[in-house]
Structures are given as C-alpha cells and as structure tokens.
JSON list of C-alpha atoms and ligand atoms in Angstrom, two decimals:
[
{"chain": "A", "resi": 93, "resn": "MET", "atom": "CA", "xyz": [-0.82, -2.84, 19.95]},
{"chain": "A", "resi": 94, "resn": "THR", "atom": "CA", "xyz": [-3.85, -1.77, 17.95]},
{"chain": "A", "resi": 95, "resn": "ILE", "atom": "CA", "xyz": [-4.42, -3.37, 14.62]},
{"chain": "A", "resi": 96, "resn": "ASP", "atom": "CA", "xyz": [-6.78, -1.57, 12.29]},
{"chain": "A", "resi": 97, "resn": "GLU", "atom": "CA", "xyz": [-5.65, -3.54, 9.27]},
{"chain": "A", "resi": 98, "resn": "GLY", "atom": "CA", "xyz": [-7.88, -5.56, 7.08]},
{"chain": "A", "resi": 99, "resn": "TYR", "atom": "CA", "xyz": [-11.20, -3.89, 7.59]},
{"chain": "A", "resi": 100, "resn": "ILE", "atom": "CA", "xyz": [-12.56, -2.01, 4.64]},
{"chain": "A", "resi": 101, "resn": "LYS", "atom": "CA", "xyz": [-13.40, 1.42, 6.00]},
{"chain": "A", "resi": 102, "resn": "TYR", "atom": "CA", "xyz": [-14.08, 2.99, 2.66]},
{"chain": "A", "resi": 103, "resn": "ASP", "atom": "CA", "xyz": [-17.19, 2.84, 0.58]},
{"chain": "A", "resi": 104, "resn": "SER", "atom": "CA", "xyz": [-16.21, 0.01, -1.76]},
{"chain": "A", "resi": 105, "resn": "ASP", "atom": "CA", "xyz": [-17.88, -0.17, -5.14]},
{"chain": "A", "resi": 106, "resn": "TRP", "atom": "CA", "xyz": [-16.68, -3.54, -6.46]},
{"chain": "A", "resi": 107, "resn": "THR", "atom": "CA", "xyz": [-17.69, -5.09, -9.76]},
{"chain": "A", "resi": 108, "resn": "PRO", "atom": "CA", "xyz": [-16.63, -8.75, -10.09]},
{"chain": "A", "resi": 109, "resn": "GLY", "atom": "CA", "xyz": [-14.62, -9.21, -13.28]},
{"chain": "A", "resi": 110, "resn": "PRO", "atom": "CA", "xyz": [-11.72, -11.04, -14.89]},
{"chain": "A", "resi": 111, "resn": "ALA", "atom": "CA", "xyz": [-8.19, -10.98, -13.47]},
{"chain": "A", "resi": 112, "resn": "PRO", "atom": "CA", "xyz": [-6.08, -7.93, -14.35]},
{"chain": "A", "resi": 113, "resn": "ASP", "atom": "CA", "xyz": [-3.39, -8.06, -17.05]},
{"chain": "A", "resi": 114, "resn": "GLN", "atom": "CA", "xyz": [-1.28, -11.18, -16.48]},
{"chain": "A", "resi": 115, "resn": "GLU", "atom": "CA", "xyz": [2.04, -9.51, -17.23]},
{"chain": "A", "resi": 116, "resn": "LEU", "atom": "CA", "xyz": [1.38, -7.01, -14.45]},
{"chain": "A", "resi": 117, "resn": "THR", "atom": "CA", "xyz": [0.17, -9.55, -11.88]},
{"chain": "A", "resi": 118, "resn": "ILE", "atom": "CA", "xyz": [3.24, -11.71, -12.54]},
{"chain": "A", "resi": 119, "resn": "LEU", "atom": "CA", "xyz": [5.41, -8.65, -11.92]},
{"chain": "A", "resi": 120, "resn": "LEU", "atom": "CA", "xyz": [3.51, -7.89, -8.71]},
{"chain": "A", "resi": 121, "resn": "ASP", "atom": "CA", "xyz": [3.91, -11.49, -7.50]},
{"chain": "A", "resi": 122, "resn": "THR", "atom": "CA", "xyz": [7.62, -11.44, -8.34]},
{"chain": "A", "resi": 123, "resn": "TRP", "atom": "CA", "xyz": [8.26, -8.46, -6.06]},
{"chain": "A", "resi": 124, "resn": "ARG", "atom": "CA", "xyz": [5.73, -9.51, -3.46]},
{"chain": "A", "resi": 125, "resn": "ARG", "atom": "CA", "xyz": [7.67, -12.75, -2.89]},
{"chain": "A", "resi": 126, "resn": "PRO", "atom": "CA", "xyz": [10.74, -11.34, -1.10]},
{"chain": "A", "resi": 127, "resn": "LEU", "atom": "CA", "xyz": [8.49, -8.99, 0.90]},
{"chain": "A", "resi": 128, "resn": "PHE", "atom": "CA", "xyz": [6.36, -11.96, 1.98]},
{"chain": "A", "resi": 129, "resn": "ASP", "atom": "CA", "xyz": [9.47, -14.04, 2.77]},
{"chain": "A", "resi": 130, "resn": "ALA", "atom": "CA", "xyz": [10.77, -11.19, 4.97]},
{"chain": "A", "resi": 131, "resn": "GLY", "atom": "CA", "xyz": [7.47, -11.10, 6.87]},
{"chain": "A", "resi": 132, "resn": "LEU", "atom": "CA", "xyz": [6.73, -7.58, 5.61]},
{"chain": "A", "resi": 133, "resn": "ILE", "atom": "CA", "xyz": [3.54, -8.82, 3.97]},
{"chain": "A", "resi": 134, "resn": "GLY", "atom": "CA", "xyz": [1.72, -11.51, 5.89]},
{"chain": "A", "resi": 135, "resn": "HIS", "atom": "CA", "xyz": [-1.01, -12.43, 8.31]},
{"chain": "A", "resi": 136, "resn": "TYR", "atom": "CA", "xyz": [-1.60, -11.86, 12.02]},
{"chain": "A", "resi": 137, "resn": "GLU", "atom": "CA", "xyz": [-2.50, -15.39, 13.06]},
{"chain": "A", "resi": 138, "resn": "ASP", "atom": "CA", "xyz": [-4.01, -14.38, 16.39]},
{"chain": "A", "resi": 139, "resn": "LEU", "atom": "CA", "xyz": [-6.21, -11.70, 14.81]},
{"chain": "A", "resi": 140, "resn": "GLY", "atom": "CA", "xyz": [-7.00, -13.52, 11.60]},
{"chain": "A", "resi": 141, "resn": "VAL", "atom": "CA", "xyz": [-6.20, -10.50, 9.42]},
{"chain": "A", "resi": 142, "resn": "GLY", "atom": "CA", "xyz": [-3.74, -9.96, 6.62]},
{"chain": "A", "resi": 143, "resn": "TYR", "atom": "CA", "xyz": [-1.36, -7.00, 6.29]},
{"chain": "A", "resi": 144, "resn": "GLY", "atom": "CA", "xyz": [0.72, -5.41, 3.56]},
{"chain": "A", "resi": 145, "resn": "ASN", "atom": "CA", "xyz": [-0.16, -4.63, -0.04]},
{"chain": "A", "resi": 146, "resn": "LEU", "atom": "CA", "xyz": [1.44, -3.41, -3.24]},
{"chain": "A", "resi": 147, "resn": "SER", "atom": "CA", "xyz": [0.33, -1.76, -6.46]},
{"chain": "A", "resi": 148, "resn": "ILE", "atom": "CA", "xyz": [1.49, -0.53, -9.85]},
{"chain": "A", "resi": 149, "resn": "ARG", "atom": "CA", "xyz": [0.12, 2.31, -11.91]},
{"chain": "A", "resi": 150, "resn": "LEU", "atom": "CA", "xyz": [-1.65, 1.44, -15.15]},
{"chain": "A", "resi": 151, "resn": "GLY", "atom": "CA", "xyz": [0.25, 3.28, -17.87]},
{"chain": "A", "resi": 152, "resn": "SER", "atom": "CA", "xyz": [0.07, 7.01, -17.25]},
{"chain": "A", "resi": 153, "resn": "SER", "atom": "CA", "xyz": [-3.49, 6.90, -15.89]},
{"chain": "A", "resi": 154, "resn": "ASP", "atom": "CA", "xyz": [-4.66, 7.46, -12.32]},
{"chain": "A", "resi": 155, "resn": "GLN", "atom": "CA", "xyz": [-5.76, 3.82, -12.17]},
{"chain": "A", "resi": 156, "resn": "PHE", "atom": "CA", "xyz": [-3.72, 0.97, -10.73]},
{"chain": "A", "resi": 157, "resn": "ILE", "atom": "CA", "xyz": [-3.55, -2.75, -10.02]},
{"chain": "A", "resi": 158, "resn": "ILE", "atom": "CA", "xyz": [-3.38, -3.60, -6.31]},
{"chain": "A", "resi": 159, "resn": "SER", "atom": "CA", "xyz": [-3.35, -6.75, -4.20]},
{"chain": "A", "resi": 160, "resn": "GLY", "atom": "CA", "xyz": [-6.78, -7.83, -3.04]},
{"chain": "A", "resi": 161, "resn": "THR", "atom": "CA", "xyz": [-8.19, -7.55, 0.44]},
{"chain": "A", "resi": 162, "resn": "GLN", "atom": "CA", "xyz": [-7.20, -10.34, 2.84]},
{"chain": "A", "resi": 163, "resn": "THR", "atom": "CA", "xyz": [-4.49, -11.90, 0.68]},
{"chain": "A", "resi": 164, "resn": "GLY", "atom": "CA", "xyz": [-1.64, -11.50, 3.19]},
{"chain": "A", "resi": 165, "resn": "HIS", "atom": "CA", "xyz": [-1.51, -15.19, 4.09]},
{"chain": "A", "resi": 166, "resn": "ILE", "atom": "CA", "xyz": [-1.06, -16.38, 0.50]},
{"chain": "A", "resi": 167, "resn": "THR", "atom": "CA", "xyz": [2.44, -17.52, -0.50]},
{"chain": "A", "resi": 168, "resn": "ASP", "atom": "CA", "xyz": [2.07, -17.56, -4.29]},
{"chain": "A", "resi": 169, "resn": "THR", "atom": "CA", "xyz": [-0.27, -14.98, -5.76]},
{"chain": "A", "resi": 170, "resn": "ASP", "atom": "CA", "xyz": [-1.74, -14.93, -9.25]},
{"chain": "A", "resi": 171, "resn": "GLY", "atom": "CA", "xyz": [-4.31, -12.89, -11.15]},
{"chain": "A", "resi": 172, "resn": "GLN", "atom": "CA", "xyz": [-7.09, -14.08, -8.82]},
{"chain": "A", "resi": 173, "resn": "HIS", "atom": "CA", "xyz": [-5.51, -12.09, -5.99]},
{"chain": "A", "resi": 174, "resn": "TYR", "atom": "CA", "xyz": [-5.35, -8.66, -7.64]},
{"chain": "A", "resi": 175, "resn": "ALA", "atom": "CA", "xyz": [-7.89, -5.92, -8.36]},
{"chain": "A", "resi": 176, "resn": "HIS", "atom": "CA", "xyz": [-8.05, -3.05, -10.82]},
{"chain": "A", "resi": 177, "resn": "VAL", "atom": "CA", "xyz": [-8.84, 0.26, -9.10]},
{"chain": "A", "resi": 178, "resn": "SER", "atom": "CA", "xyz": [-10.72, 2.13, -11.79]},
{"chain": "A", "resi": 179, "resn": "GLY", "atom": "CA", "xyz": [-11.79, 5.20, -9.84]},
{"chain": "A", "resi": 180, "resn": "TYR", "atom": "CA", "xyz": [-11.85, 6.81, -6.41]},
{"chain": "A", "resi": 181, "resn": "ASP", "atom": "CA", "xyz": [-12.86, 9.85, -4.41]},
{"chain": "A", "resi": 182, "resn": "ILE", "atom": "CA", "xyz": [-10.49, 10.55, -1.55]},
{"chain": "A", "resi": 183, "resn": "GLU", "atom": "CA", "xyz": [-12.65, 13.09, 0.28]},
{"chain": "A", "resi": 184, "resn": "ARG", "atom": "CA", "xyz": [-15.66, 10.78, 0.16]},
{"chain": "A", "resi": 185, "resn": "ASN", "atom": "CA", "xyz": [-13.57, 7.70, 1.03]},
{"chain": "A", "resi": 186, "resn": "ARG", "atom": "CA", "xyz": [-14.88, 5.90, -2.02]},
{"chain": "A", "resi": 187, "resn": "VAL", "atom": "CA", "xyz": [-13.12, 3.36, -4.26]},
{"chain": "A", "resi": 188, "resn": "SER", "atom": "CA", "xyz": [-14.33, 1.64, -7.42]},
{"chain": "A", "resi": 189, "resn": "SER", "atom": "CA", "xyz": [-12.61, -1.61, -8.31]},
{"chain": "A", "resi": 190, "resn": "THR", "atom": "CA", "xyz": [-13.08, -4.56, -10.62]},
{"chain": "A", "resi": 191, "resn": "GLY", "atom": "CA", "xyz": [-11.54, -8.02, -10.73]},
{"chain": "A", "resi": 192, "resn": "PRO", "atom": "CA", "xyz": [-11.89, -11.40, -9.06]},
{"chain": "A", "resi": 193, "resn": "ILE", "atom": "CA", "xyz": [-11.36, -9.89, -5.59]},
{"chain": "A", "resi": 194, "resn": "GLN", "atom": "CA", "xyz": [-12.04, -6.54, -3.85]},
{"chain": "A", "resi": 195, "resn": "ALA", "atom": "CA", "xyz": [-9.16, -4.08, -3.75]},
{"chain": "A", "resi": 196, "resn": "SER", "atom": "CA", "xyz": [-7.03, -3.81, -0.61]},
{"chain": "A", "resi": 197, "resn": "SER", "atom": "CA", "xyz": [-8.55, -1.80, 2.20]},
{"chain": "A", "resi": 198, "resn": "GLU", "atom": "CA", "xyz": [-5.66, 0.64, 1.80]},
{"chain": "A", "resi": 199, "resn": "SER", "atom": "CA", "xyz": [-6.37, 1.53, -1.82]},
{"chain": "A", "resi": 200, "resn": "LEU", "atom": "CA", "xyz": [-7.10, 5.18, -1.02]},
{"chain": "A", "resi": 201, "resn": "THR", "atom": "CA", "xyz": [-3.65, 5.65, 0.47]},
{"chain": "A", "resi": 202, "resn": "HIS", "atom": "CA", "xyz": [-2.15, 4.26, -2.75]},
{"chain": "A", "resi": 203, "resn": "ALA", "atom": "CA", "xyz": [-4.42, 6.52, -4.85]},
{"chain": "A", "resi": 204, "resn": "ALA", "atom": "CA", "xyz": [-3.37, 9.59, -2.88]},
{"chain": "A", "resi": 205, "resn": "ILE", "atom": "CA", "xyz": [0.30, 8.74, -3.38]},
{"chain": "A", "resi": 206, "resn": "TYR", "atom": "CA", "xyz": [-0.07, 8.31, -7.15]},
{"chain": "A", "resi": 207, "resn": "GLU", "atom": "CA", "xyz": [-1.62, 11.78, -7.25]},
{"chain": "A", "resi": 208, "resn": "LEU", "atom": "CA", "xyz": [1.59, 13.28, -5.85]},
{"chain": "A", "resi": 209, "resn": "SER", "atom": "CA", "xyz": [3.59, 12.79, -9.04]},
{"chain": "A", "resi": 210, "resn": "GLU", "atom": "CA", "xyz": [3.48, 11.13, -12.44]},
{"chain": "A", "resi": 211, "resn": "ALA", "atom": "CA", "xyz": [6.96, 9.83, -11.61]},
{"chain": "A", "resi": 212, "resn": "ILE", "atom": "CA", "xyz": [5.51, 7.47, -9.00]},
{"chain": "A", "resi": 213, "resn": "ASN", "atom": "CA", "xyz": [4.52, 4.22, -10.68]},
{"chain": "A", "resi": 214, "resn": "ALA", "atom": "CA", "xyz": [4.57, 1.77, -7.77]},
{"chain": "A", "resi": 215, "resn": "VAL", "atom": "CA", "xyz": [3.61, 1.79, -4.08]},
{"chain": "A", "resi": 216, "resn": "VAL", "atom": "CA", "xyz": [4.48, -0.80, -1.44]},
{"chain": "A", "resi": 217, "resn": "HIS", "atom": "CA", "xyz": [2.90, -0.89, 2.03]},
{"chain": "A", "resi": 218, "resn": "VAL", "atom": "CA", "xyz": [4.23, -3.29, 4.67]},
{"chain": "A", "resi": 219, "resn": "HIS", "atom": "CA", "xyz": [4.12, -3.91, 8.39]},
{"chain": "A", "resi": 220, "resn": "SER", "atom": "CA", "xyz": [7.20, -4.38, 10.57]},
{"chain": "A", "resi": 221, "resn": "ARG", "atom": "CA", "xyz": [7.40, -3.89, 14.31]},
{"chain": "A", "resi": 222, "resn": "ALA", "atom": "CA", "xyz": [11.21, -3.72, 14.25]},
{"chain": "A", "resi": 223, "resn": "LEU", "atom": "CA", "xyz": [11.55, -1.28, 11.34]},
{"chain": "A", "resi": 224, "resn": "TRP", "atom": "CA", "xyz": [8.66, 0.89, 12.54]},
{"chain": "A", "resi": 225, "resn": "ASP", "atom": "CA", "xyz": [10.14, 1.20, 16.04]},
{"chain": "A", "resi": 226, "resn": "ALA", "atom": "CA", "xyz": [13.61, 1.93, 14.68]},
{"chain": "A", "resi": 227, "resn": "LEU", "atom": "CA", "xyz": [12.68, 4.41, 11.95]},
{"chain": "A", "resi": 228, "resn": "LYS", "atom": "CA", "xyz": [9.67, 6.34, 13.24]},
{"chain": "A", "resi": 229, "resn": "ASN", "atom": "CA", "xyz": [10.50, 10.06, 13.30]},
{"chain": "A", "resi": 230, "resn": "LYS", "atom": "CA", "xyz": [13.92, 9.30, 11.75]},
{"chain": "A", "resi": 231, "resn": "LEU", "atom": "CA", "xyz": [12.50, 8.88, 8.26]},
{"chain": "A", "resi": 232, "resn": "PRO", "atom": "CA", "xyz": [9.62, 11.10, 7.03]},
{"chain": "A", "resi": 233, "resn": "THR", "atom": "CA", "xyz": [6.70, 10.20, 9.30]},
{"chain": "A", "resi": 234, "resn": "THR", "atom": "CA", "xyz": [2.95, 10.86, 9.07]},
{"chain": "A", "resi": 235, "resn": "ALA", "atom": "CA", "xyz": [1.29, 12.47, 12.12]},
{"chain": "A", "resi": 236, "resn": "ASP", "atom": "CA", "xyz": [0.54, 10.00, 14.90]},
{"chain": "A", "resi": 237, "resn": "HIS", "atom": "CA", "xyz": [-3.10, 11.04, 15.27]},
{"chain": "A", "resi": 238, "resn": "VAL", "atom": "CA", "xyz": [-3.89, 10.18, 11.65]},
{"chain": "A", "resi": 239, "resn": "SER", "atom": "CA", "xyz": [-5.01, 6.60, 11.05]},
{"chain": "A", "resi": 240, "resn": "TYR", "atom": "CA", "xyz": [-4.90, 4.68, 7.82]},
{"chain": "A", "resi": 241, "resn": "GLY", "atom": "CA", "xyz": [-7.71, 4.66, 5.32]},
{"chain": "A", "resi": 242, "resn": "THR", "atom": "CA", "xyz": [-8.75, 8.24, 6.02]},
{"chain": "A", "resi": 243, "resn": "PRO", "atom": "CA", "xyz": [-8.66, 11.37, 3.86]},
{"chain": "A", "resi": 244, "resn": "GLU", "atom": "CA", "xyz": [-6.33, 12.86, 6.50]},
{"chain": "A", "resi": 245, "resn": "MET", "atom": "CA", "xyz": [-3.74, 10.17, 5.75]},
{"chain": "A", "resi": 246, "resn": "ALA", "atom": "CA", "xyz": [-3.87, 11.16, 2.10]},
{"chain": "A", "resi": 247, "resn": "HIS", "atom": "CA", "xyz": [-3.18, 14.77, 3.09]},
{"chain": "A", "resi": 248, "resn": "GLU", "atom": "CA", "xyz": [-0.30, 13.65, 5.28]},
{"chain": "A", "resi": 249, "resn": "PHE", "atom": "CA", "xyz": [1.46, 12.08, 2.31]},
{"chain": "A", "resi": 250, "resn": "THR", "atom": "CA", "xyz": [1.05, 15.32, 0.39]},
{"chain": "A", "resi": 251, "resn": "ARG", "atom": "CA", "xyz": [2.71, 17.16, 3.30]},
{"chain": "A", "resi": 252, "resn": "LEU", "atom": "CA", "xyz": [5.59, 14.68, 3.44]},
{"chain": "A", "resi": 253, "resn": "TYR", "atom": "CA", "xyz": [6.14, 14.84, -0.32]},
{"chain": "A", "resi": 254, "resn": "ARG", "atom": "CA", "xyz": [6.32, 18.64, -0.26]},
{"chain": "A", "resi": 255, "resn": "ASN", "atom": "CA", "xyz": [8.11, 19.29, 3.01]},
{"chain": "A", "resi": 256, "resn": "THR", "atom": "CA", "xyz": [10.42, 16.34, 3.71]},
{"chain": "A", "resi": 257, "resn": "ASN", "atom": "CA", "xyz": [12.87, 14.19, 1.76]},
{"chain": "A", "resi": 258, "resn": "PHE", "atom": "CA", "xyz": [10.15, 11.59, 1.09]},
{"chain": "A", "resi": 259, "resn": "ARG", "atom": "CA", "xyz": [10.27, 12.55, -2.60]},
{"chain": "A", "resi": 260, "resn": "ALA", "atom": "CA", "xyz": [13.95, 11.61, -2.79]},
{"chain": "A", "resi": 261, "resn": "SER", "atom": "CA", "xyz": [14.22, 8.77, -0.27]},
{"chain": "A", "resi": 262, "resn": "GLY", "atom": "CA", "xyz": [10.91, 7.17, -1.18]},
{"chain": "A", "resi": 263, "resn": "VAL", "atom": "CA", "xyz": [10.12, 5.73, 2.26]},
{"chain": "A", "resi": 264, "resn": "ALA", "atom": "CA", "xyz": [7.70, 6.99, 4.91]},
{"chain": "A", "resi": 265, "resn": "ILE", "atom": "CA", "xyz": [6.63, 5.71, 8.33]},
{"chain": "A", "resi": 266, "resn": "MET", "atom": "CA", "xyz": [2.92, 5.86, 9.27]},
{"chain": "A", "resi": 267, "resn": "ALA", "atom": "CA", "xyz": [3.01, 6.84, 12.94]},
{"chain": "A", "resi": 268, "resn": "GLY", "atom": "CA", "xyz": [-0.77, 6.58, 13.27]},
{"chain": "A", "resi": 269, "resn": "HIS", "atom": "CA", "xyz": [-0.89, 3.12, 11.71]},
{"chain": "A", "resi": 270, "resn": "ASP", "atom": "CA", "xyz": [0.92, 0.68, 13.99]},
{"chain": "A", "resi": 271, "resn": "GLU", "atom": "CA", "xyz": [3.84, -1.04, 12.18]},
{"chain": "A", "resi": 272, "resn": "GLY", "atom": "CA", "xyz": [2.90, 0.65, 8.88]},
{"chain": "A", "resi": 273, "resn": "ILE", "atom": "CA", "xyz": [5.56, 1.71, 6.35]},
{"chain": "A", "resi": 274, "resn": "VAL", "atom": "CA", "xyz": [5.18, 2.91, 2.74]},
{"chain": "A", "resi": 275, "resn": "SER", "atom": "CA", "xyz": [7.69, 3.02, -0.10]},
{"chain": "A", "resi": 276, "resn": "ILE", "atom": "CA", "xyz": [7.34, 4.48, -3.58]},
{"chain": "A", "resi": 277, "resn": "GLY", "atom": "CA", "xyz": [9.33, 4.14, -6.79]},
{"chain": "A", "resi": 278, "resn": "HIS", "atom": "CA", "xyz": [9.59, 4.94, -10.45]},
{"chain": "A", "resi": 279, "resn": "ASP", "atom": "CA", "xyz": [8.84, 1.28, -10.87]},
{"chain": "A", "resi": 280, "resn": "LEU", "atom": "CA", "xyz": [7.97, -1.66, -8.65]},
{"chain": "A", "resi": 281, "resn": "GLU", "atom": "CA", "xyz": [11.56, -2.85, -8.44]},
{"chain": "A", "resi": 282, "resn": "GLU", "atom": "CA", "xyz": [12.65, 0.48, -6.98]},
{"chain": "A", "resi": 283, "resn": "ALA", "atom": "CA", "xyz": [9.77, 0.65, -4.49]},
{"chain": "A", "resi": 284, "resn": "ALA", "atom": "CA", "xyz": [10.26, -2.94, -3.30]},
{"chain": "A", "resi": 285, "resn": "THR", "atom": "CA", "xyz": [14.05, -2.66, -3.13]},
{"chain": "A", "resi": 286, "resn": "ARG", "atom": "CA", "xyz": [13.81, 0.49, -1.02]},
{"chain": "A", "resi": 287, "resn": "MET", "atom": "CA", "xyz": [11.69, -1.46, 1.46]},
{"chain": "A", "resi": 288, "resn": "LEU", "atom": "CA", "xyz": [13.86, -4.57, 1.42]},
{"chain": "A", "resi": 289, "resn": "THR", "atom": "CA", "xyz": [17.06, -2.64, 2.09]},
{"chain": "A", "resi": 290, "resn": "LEU", "atom": "CA", "xyz": [15.88, -0.59, 5.08]},
{"chain": "A", "resi": 291, "resn": "GLU", "atom": "CA", "xyz": [18.36, -0.71, 7.95]},
{"chain": "A", "resi": 292, "resn": "ARG", "atom": "CA", "xyz": [16.99, -1.36, 11.40]},
{"chain": "B", "resi": 241, "resn": "ZN", "atom": "ZN1", "xyz": [-1.26, -1.44, 6.97]}
]
C-alpha cells in the first residue's frame, strides 16, 4: 500500500492566528467524534502520519474551516486543531490559511468540491481499507491515475458531479488515493452521516 497522506504538497501560505469560530469548531468536533471512533479518521502508527479531515463552509463564501494538518491521532479536538482557509488557487496548488495550525494537506480537494455547488456546505474525507475495497468502481470513483492534492483531482470531482450520481448520493471513492473516500452534504450532519452509514 502506498500512503501519500499527511505531506503538504501544496504551496501553503499560513498566517498564525486565533482559533476559528468556537461554535463551528464544536460542531466539527461533534461530527468528527463518531468518524474517529470508527477509525475513519486516525493515524497510521507505523508511518507516523494522520489521515482523514473534515470541513464546513463559512456562510455562503468560498472560505471554510478545516481540520489542521497532522491532527488524526487526537481524540478530542478543539479550536486549536482547526484552520480557516481564506483563499486558494487550484491550478497553482496554493492555499492561504490562518489559525493556530496549518490547514489539512487536502484543503485543495475540499476547495474544489465547494466550487461545485452552493448547496454543498460540508466535506468529509476519510480512509478505510474495507470500504474502499468494497465500494471502488461501485460508487462514483475518481480515476486511478490521479493522486490526491493535485489540480487533476479537483477536475475529477467536477467530472463526477456532472456525469455520475455523486451529486445525489454524496459519496465518492478516490481510486488514486489509497483508502480515500469523500462525502459531501448540505450540512455537516448529512456529510458525516452519509459516511457513517456506508455498507461494506
Ligand atoms: Zn486522504
């Protein structure tokens, strides 16, 4: 298995700052908990890298609050573990964030998904060997030669949203990102619940 998680491939422009809005980080922690308990967000002990991340859109803007890089091992998260993505450039692989911690290395994938529709207000990304093996090419699936954290992955989500039932079902498998699965929702509850109720 190849793990490309946890390494920031993008050009990260991070400005240290205060924790994001507490109401939002409490909501993120509330829905992160069952995902963490299910092992869908966590930490590869042998590799020393975290996996899985989640975000919510800020109002009707193109900005969002996302879990910070290398927070997968943490059981209880608070504002110190979240970042505000204030800008990005998908083609240039560039992300601007502020907060106590740098944004997740998969922020550009989240940004690309928010661009698909104003109706998408939350994105959840997890890792699961069992679900990935069972659901790859059964649910909408990104091309297997496209790895995470690339502009090509952003384009793949556009393709899935237009040409498959991803828009309705809200779950996609990332074939080129081992164990990677994404869910979307009108709100965080919907995105997280879609992930938590996947059948193997
Ligand atoms: Zn991942």
